Tab-separated table of N, CA and C in Angstrom:
chain	number	residue	atom	x	y	z
A	339	UNK	N	-46.575	-1.136	62.956
A	339	UNK	CA	-46.343	-0.239	61.767
A	339	UNK	C	-47.667	-0.362	60.940
A	340	UNK	N	-48.350	0.648	60.855
A	340	UNK	CA	-49.486	0.832	59.980
A	340	UNK	C	-49.192	1.326	58.688
A	341	UNK	N	-49.573	0.549	57.556
A	341	UNK	CA	-49.259	0.971	56.273
A	341	UNK	C	-50.380	1.657	55.664
A	342	UNK	N	-50.136	2.887	55.148
A	342	UNK	CA	-51.165	3.729	54.541
A	342	UNK	C	-50.708	3.871	53.096
A	343	UNK	N	-51.449	3.550	52.153
A	343	UNK	CA	-51.082	3.719	50.781
A	343	UNK	C	-51.876	4.614	49.986
A	344	UNK	N	-51.339	5.457	49.137
A	344	UNK	CA	-52.073	6.299	48.221
A	344	UNK	C	-52.929	5.538	47.289
A	345	UNK	N	-54.083	6.219	46.878
A	345	UNK	CA	-55.054	5.467	46.113
A	345	UNK	C	-54.382	4.775	44.929
A	346	UNK	N	-53.614	5.520	44.197
A	346	UNK	CA	-52.987	4.847	42.999
A	346	UNK	C	-52.053	3.766	43.330
A	347	UNK	N	-51.337	3.852	44.383
A	347	UNK	CA	-50.357	2.680	44.870
A	347	UNK	C	-51.215	1.476	45.201
A	348	UNK	N	-52.365	1.766	46.037
A	348	UNK	CA	-53.317	0.647	46.466
A	348	UNK	C	-53.796	0.022	45.209
A	349	UNK	N	-54.259	0.840	44.325
A	349	UNK	CA	-54.905	0.266	43.093
A	349	UNK	C	-54.012	-0.657	42.166
A	350	UNK	N	-52.722	-0.132	42.156
A	350	UNK	CA	-51.743	-0.938	41.453
A	350	UNK	C	-51.429	-2.302	42.039
A	351	UNK	N	-51.358	-2.197	43.545
A	351	UNK	CA	-51.063	-3.405	44.174
A	351	UNK	C	-52.249	-4.506	44.009
A	352	UNK	N	-53.430	-3.938	44.300
A	352	UNK	CA	-54.670	-4.809	44.076
A	352	UNK	C	-54.879	-5.344	42.718
A	353	UNK	N	-54.448	-4.506	41.761
A	353	UNK	CA	-54.475	-5.035	40.343
A	353	UNK	C	-53.511	-6.247	40.146
A	354	UNK	N	-52.259	-6.107	40.722
A	354	UNK	CA	-51.354	-7.143	40.525
A	354	UNK	C	-51.853	-8.461	41.344
A	355	UNK	N	-52.420	-8.381	42.466
A	355	UNK	CA	-52.904	-9.306	43.147
A	355	UNK	C	-54.143	-10.131	42.467
A	356	UNK	N	-54.951	-9.215	41.815
A	356	UNK	CA	-56.053	-9.830	41.188
A	356	UNK	C	-55.482	-10.675	39.812
A	357	UNK	N	-54.475	-10.009	39.351
A	357	UNK	CA	-53.830	-10.695	38.167
A	357	UNK	C	-53.269	-12.116	38.509
A	358	UNK	N	-52.614	-12.022	39.715
A	358	UNK	CA	-52.003	-13.307	40.116
A	358	UNK	C	-53.134	-14.366	40.514
A	359	UNK	N	-54.203	-13.779	41.159
A	359	UNK	CA	-55.355	-14.674	41.309
A	359	UNK	C	-55.944	-15.384	40.088
A	360	UNK	N	-56.120	-14.506	39.115
A	360	UNK	CA	-56.466	-15.288	37.923
A	360	UNK	C	-55.418	-16.217	37.329
A	361	UNK	N	-54.194	-15.900	37.383
A	361	UNK	CA	-53.272	-16.847	37.035
A	361	UNK	C	-53.163	-18.050	37.642
A	362	UNK	N	-53.486	-18.045	39.035
A	362	UNK	CA	-53.450	-19.185	39.852
A	362	UNK	C	-54.672	-20.040	39.516
A	363	UNK	N	-55.751	-19.409	39.267
A	363	UNK	CA	-56.947	-20.142	38.933
A	363	UNK	C	-56.688	-20.812	37.491
A	364	UNK	N	-55.970	-20.202	36.713
A	364	UNK	CA	-55.570	-20.645	35.413
A	364	UNK	C	-54.758	-21.866	35.549
A	365	UNK	N	-53.857	-21.798	36.418
A	365	UNK	CA	-52.851	-23.010	36.683
A	365	UNK	C	-53.636	-24.230	37.209
A	366	UNK	N	-54.655	-23.961	38.120
A	366	UNK	CA	-55.439	-24.908	38.568
A	366	UNK	C	-56.196	-25.681	37.527
A	367	UNK	N	-56.909	-24.851	36.749
A	367	UNK	CA	-57.535	-25.404	35.626
A	367	UNK	C	-56.782	-26.163	34.567
A	368	UNK	N	-55.627	-25.590	34.310
A	368	UNK	CA	-54.645	-26.277	33.336
A	368	UNK	C	-54.265	-27.684	34.017
A	369	UNK	N	-53.949	-27.794	35.169
A	369	UNK	CA	-53.584	-28.994	35.864
A	369	UNK	C	-54.769	-29.940	35.863
A	370	UNK	N	-55.949	-29.420	36.099
A	370	UNK	CA	-57.075	-30.376	36.170
A	370	UNK	C	-57.324	-30.894	34.710
A	371	UNK	N	-57.030	-30.118	33.656
A	371	UNK	CA	-57.233	-30.419	32.203
A	371	UNK	C	-56.047	-31.328	31.714
A	372	UNK	N	-55.010	-31.458	32.521
A	372	UNK	CA	-53.880	-32.303	32.177
A	372	UNK	C	-53.077	-31.581	31.099
A	373	UNK	N	-52.899	-30.262	31.192
A	373	UNK	CA	-52.207	-29.551	30.158
A	373	UNK	C	-50.673	-29.911	30.329
A	374	UNK	N	-49.815	-29.419	29.299
A	374	UNK	CA	-48.515	-29.475	29.192
A	374	UNK	C	-47.875	-29.015	30.471
A	375	UNK	N	-46.825	-29.667	31.013
A	375	UNK	CA	-46.117	-29.159	32.187
A	375	UNK	C	-45.396	-27.814	31.933
A	376	UNK	N	-44.696	-27.721	30.798
A	376	UNK	CA	-44.049	-26.445	30.420
A	376	UNK	C	-45.084	-25.128	30.534
A	377	UNK	N	-46.390	-25.369	29.967
A	377	UNK	CA	-47.246	-24.363	30.053
A	377	UNK	C	-47.729	-24.024	31.503
A	378	UNK	N	-47.844	-25.117	32.244
A	378	UNK	CA	-48.257	-24.975	33.654
A	378	UNK	C	-47.209	-24.191	34.517
A	379	UNK	N	-46.076	-24.675	34.279
A	379	UNK	CA	-44.909	-23.833	34.964
A	379	UNK	C	-44.716	-22.473	34.553
A	380	UNK	N	-44.771	-22.182	33.250
A	380	UNK	CA	-44.827	-20.764	32.753
A	380	UNK	C	-45.903	-19.943	33.450
A	381	UNK	N	-47.133	-20.479	33.472
A	381	UNK	CA	-48.133	-19.732	34.115
A	381	UNK	C	-47.974	-19.656	35.655
A	382	UNK	N	-47.506	-20.551	36.258
A	382	UNK	CA	-47.183	-20.548	37.571
A	382	UNK	C	-45.998	-19.465	38.008
A	383	UNK	N	-45.063	-19.392	37.093
A	383	UNK	CA	-43.971	-18.373	37.275
A	383	UNK	C	-44.414	-17.051	37.173
A	384	UNK	N	-45.405	-16.797	36.219
A	384	UNK	CA	-46.017	-15.616	36.030
A	384	UNK	C	-46.702	-15.146	37.267
A	385	UNK	N	-47.553	-15.989	37.963
A	385	UNK	CA	-48.254	-15.854	39.117
A	385	UNK	C	-47.264	-15.349	40.321
A	386	UNK	N	-46.187	-16.190	40.366
A	386	UNK	CA	-45.180	-15.977	41.429
A	386	UNK	C	-44.655	-14.549	41.171
A	387	UNK	N	-44.293	-14.152	40.136
A	387	UNK	CA	-43.716	-12.839	39.750
A	387	UNK	C	-44.683	-11.706	40.153
A	388	UNK	N	-45.996	-11.935	39.821
A	388	UNK	CA	-47.028	-10.981	40.167
A	388	UNK	C	-47.089	-10.651	41.806
A	389	UNK	N	-47.037	-11.913	42.435
A	389	UNK	CA	-47.188	-11.781	43.902
A	389	UNK	C	-45.836	-11.130	44.494
A	390	UNK	N	-44.831	-11.456	43.968
A	390	UNK	CA	-43.481	-10.934	44.310
A	390	UNK	C	-43.538	-9.367	44.241
A	391	UNK	N	-44.025	-8.968	43.059
A	391	UNK	CA	-43.928	-7.460	42.648
A	391	UNK	C	-45.046	-6.841	43.675
A	392	UNK	N	-46.227	-7.356	43.912
A	392	UNK	CA	-47.129	-6.756	44.877
A	392	UNK	C	-46.441	-6.638	46.328
A	393	UNK	N	-45.869	-7.736	46.675
A	393	UNK	CA	-45.162	-7.747	48.109
A	393	UNK	C	-44.188	-6.670	48.119
A	394	UNK	N	-43.261	-6.673	47.170
A	394	UNK	CA	-42.267	-5.564	47.152
A	394	UNK	C	-42.740	-4.108	47.189
A	395	UNK	N	-43.964	-3.952	46.373
A	395	UNK	CA	-44.535	-2.619	46.323
A	395	UNK	C	-45.149	-2.228	47.822
A	396	UNK	N	-45.600	-3.192	48.426
A	396	UNK	CA	-46.033	-2.936	49.807
A	396	UNK	C	-44.891	-2.674	50.743
A	397	UNK	N	-43.947	-3.541	50.606
A	397	UNK	CA	-42.689	-3.196	51.558
A	397	UNK	C	-42.042	-1.927	51.198
A	398	UNK	N	-41.916	-1.520	49.902
A	398	UNK	CA	-41.231	-0.351	49.521
A	398	UNK	C	-42.099	0.910	50.077
A	399	UNK	N	-43.426	0.788	49.984
A	399	UNK	CA	-44.195	1.764	50.677
A	399	UNK	C	-44.079	2.011	52.172
A	400	UNK	N	-43.960	0.758	52.810
A	400	UNK	CA	-43.714	0.823	54.253
A	400	UNK	C	-42.390	1.447	54.492
A	401	UNK	N	-41.357	1.117	53.755
A	401	UNK	CA	-39.986	1.632	53.998
A	401	UNK	C	-40.017	3.174	53.804
A	402	UNK	N	-40.643	3.577	52.735
A	402	UNK	CA	-40.861	5.091	52.449
A	402	UNK	C	-41.607	5.774	53.522
A	403	UNK	N	-42.581	5.274	54.149
A	403	UNK	CA	-43.213	5.846	55.265
A	403	UNK	C	-42.396	5.877	56.501
A	404	UNK	N	-41.716	4.769	56.818
A	404	UNK	CA	-40.774	4.823	57.943
A	404	UNK	C	-39.728	5.784	57.938
A	405	UNK	N	-39.072	5.973	56.787
A	405	UNK	CA	-38.107	6.999	56.393
A	405	UNK	C	-38.685	8.325	56.644
A	406	UNK	N	-39.811	8.551	56.091
A	406	UNK	CA	-40.380	9.860	56.188
A	406	UNK	C	-40.872	10.112	57.747
A	407	UNK	N	-41.316	9.303	58.481
A	407	UNK	CA	-41.686	9.498	59.769
A	407	UNK	C	-40.465	9.675	60.689
A	408	UNK	N	-39.476	8.928	60.392
A	408	UNK	CA	-38.272	9.201	61.111
A	408	UNK	C	-37.639	10.486	60.966
A	409	UNK	N	-37.607	10.977	59.713
A	409	UNK	CA	-37.045	12.388	59.401
A	409	UNK	C	-38.025	13.426	59.888
A	410	UNK	N	-39.263	13.227	60.050
A	410	UNK	CA	-40.369	14.180	60.521
A	410	UNK	C	-40.317	14.482	62.094
A	411	UNK	N	-39.956	13.349	62.673
A	411	UNK	CA	-40.001	13.605	64.212
A	411	UNK	C	-38.666	13.891	64.900
A	412	UNK	N	-37.636	14.082	63.984
A	412	UNK	CA	-36.393	14.545	64.453
A	412	UNK	C	-35.757	13.778	65.559
A	413	UNK	N	-35.739	12.544	65.624
A	413	UNK	CA	-35.239	11.712	66.687
A	413	UNK	C	-33.728	11.783	66.886
A	414	UNK	N	-33.321	11.650	68.124
A	414	UNK	CA	-31.817	11.693	68.264
A	414	UNK	C	-31.371	10.204	68.672
A	415	UNK	N	-30.429	10.212	69.702
A	415	UNK	CA	-29.926	8.769	69.948
A	415	UNK	C	-31.007	7.786	70.364
A	416	UNK	N	-32.022	8.021	70.985
A	416	UNK	CA	-32.925	7.125	71.338
A	416	UNK	C	-33.748	6.439	70.073
A	417	UNK	N	-33.774	7.425	68.994
A	417	UNK	CA	-34.436	7.039	67.839
A	417	UNK	C	-33.516	5.959	67.019
A	418	UNK	N	-32.396	5.907	67.385
A	418	UNK	CA	-31.404	4.984	66.670
A	418	UNK	C	-31.845	3.425	66.929
A	419	UNK	N	-32.401	3.124	68.097
A	419	UNK	CA	-32.790	1.972	68.568
A	419	UNK	C	-34.103	1.591	67.816
A	420	UNK	N	-34.944	2.533	67.721
A	420	UNK	CA	-36.210	2.305	66.937
A	420	UNK	C	-36.010	2.227	65.495
A	421	UNK	N	-35.045	2.871	64.967
A	421	UNK	CA	-34.636	2.748	63.485
A	421	UNK	C	-34.022	1.403	63.226
A	422	UNK	N	-33.171	0.961	64.207
A	422	UNK	CA	-32.619	-0.288	64.012
A	422	UNK	C	-33.671	-1.423	64.028
A	423	UNK	N	-34.608	-1.282	65.069
A	423	UNK	CA	-35.739	-2.227	65.113
A	423	UNK	C	-36.526	-2.385	63.883
A	424	UNK	N	-36.797	-1.261	63.390
A	424	UNK	CA	-37.642	-0.968	62.038
A	424	UNK	C	-36.821	-1.517	61.013
A	425	UNK	N	-35.557	-1.279	60.874
A	425	UNK	CA	-34.911	-1.867	59.750
A	425	UNK	C	-34.792	-3.380	59.763
A	426	UNK	N	-34.707	-3.990	60.846
A	426	UNK	CA	-34.668	-5.429	61.205
A	426	UNK	C	-36.171	-5.959	60.756
A	427	UNK	N	-37.086	-5.374	61.011
A	427	UNK	CA	-38.340	-5.891	60.700
A	427	UNK	C	-38.646	-5.777	59.124
A	428	UNK	N	-38.193	-4.611	58.545
A	428	UNK	CA	-38.178	-4.539	57.148
A	428	UNK	C	-37.413	-5.524	56.351
A	429	UNK	N	-36.180	-5.725	56.998
A	429	UNK	CA	-35.242	-6.692	56.407
A	429	UNK	C	-35.940	-8.206	56.298
A	430	UNK	N	-36.624	-8.509	57.377
A	430	UNK	CA	-37.227	-9.702	57.597
A	430	UNK	C	-38.382	-9.811	56.539
A	431	UNK	N	-39.076	-8.726	56.456
A	431	UNK	CA	-40.206	-8.730	55.403
A	431	UNK	C	-39.674	-8.986	53.891
A	432	UNK	N	-38.514	-8.291	53.690
A	432	UNK	CA	-37.925	-8.455	52.265
A	432	UNK	C	-37.438	-9.913	52.261
A	433	UNK	N	-36.877	-10.599	53.080
A	433	UNK	CA	-36.269	-11.923	53.034
A	433	UNK	C	-37.427	-12.852	52.943
A	434	UNK	N	-38.588	-12.486	53.494
A	434	UNK	CA	-39.574	-13.518	53.407
A	434	UNK	C	-40.163	-13.581	51.884
A	435	UNK	N	-39.906	-12.524	51.175
A	435	UNK	CA	-40.291	-12.553	49.770
A	435	UNK	C	-39.305	-13.329	48.882
A	436	UNK	N	-37.857	-13.389	49.371
A	436	UNK	CA	-36.912	-13.962	48.588
A	436	UNK	C	-36.990	-15.410	48.350
């Protein structure tokens, strides 16, 4: 499954990933400086949320594309197997973020 994202969607995901990258660098710095545990965990949780949101955005885009492709090619009974296979793959991706 090839994922094609619109420019604005791609930009939003990349911005989230860059934010998470900065937060992770901040966590490393904080730990090296011996900062307060609560501050470190708070920053780490923020980075985790940013990564989760980026992952969910990518998966949601993939799901949207799969549904659009499925509706566009008018599959019948044989398509049900492909849809089930795709559903299982997307479910696995969602669970990998949980």
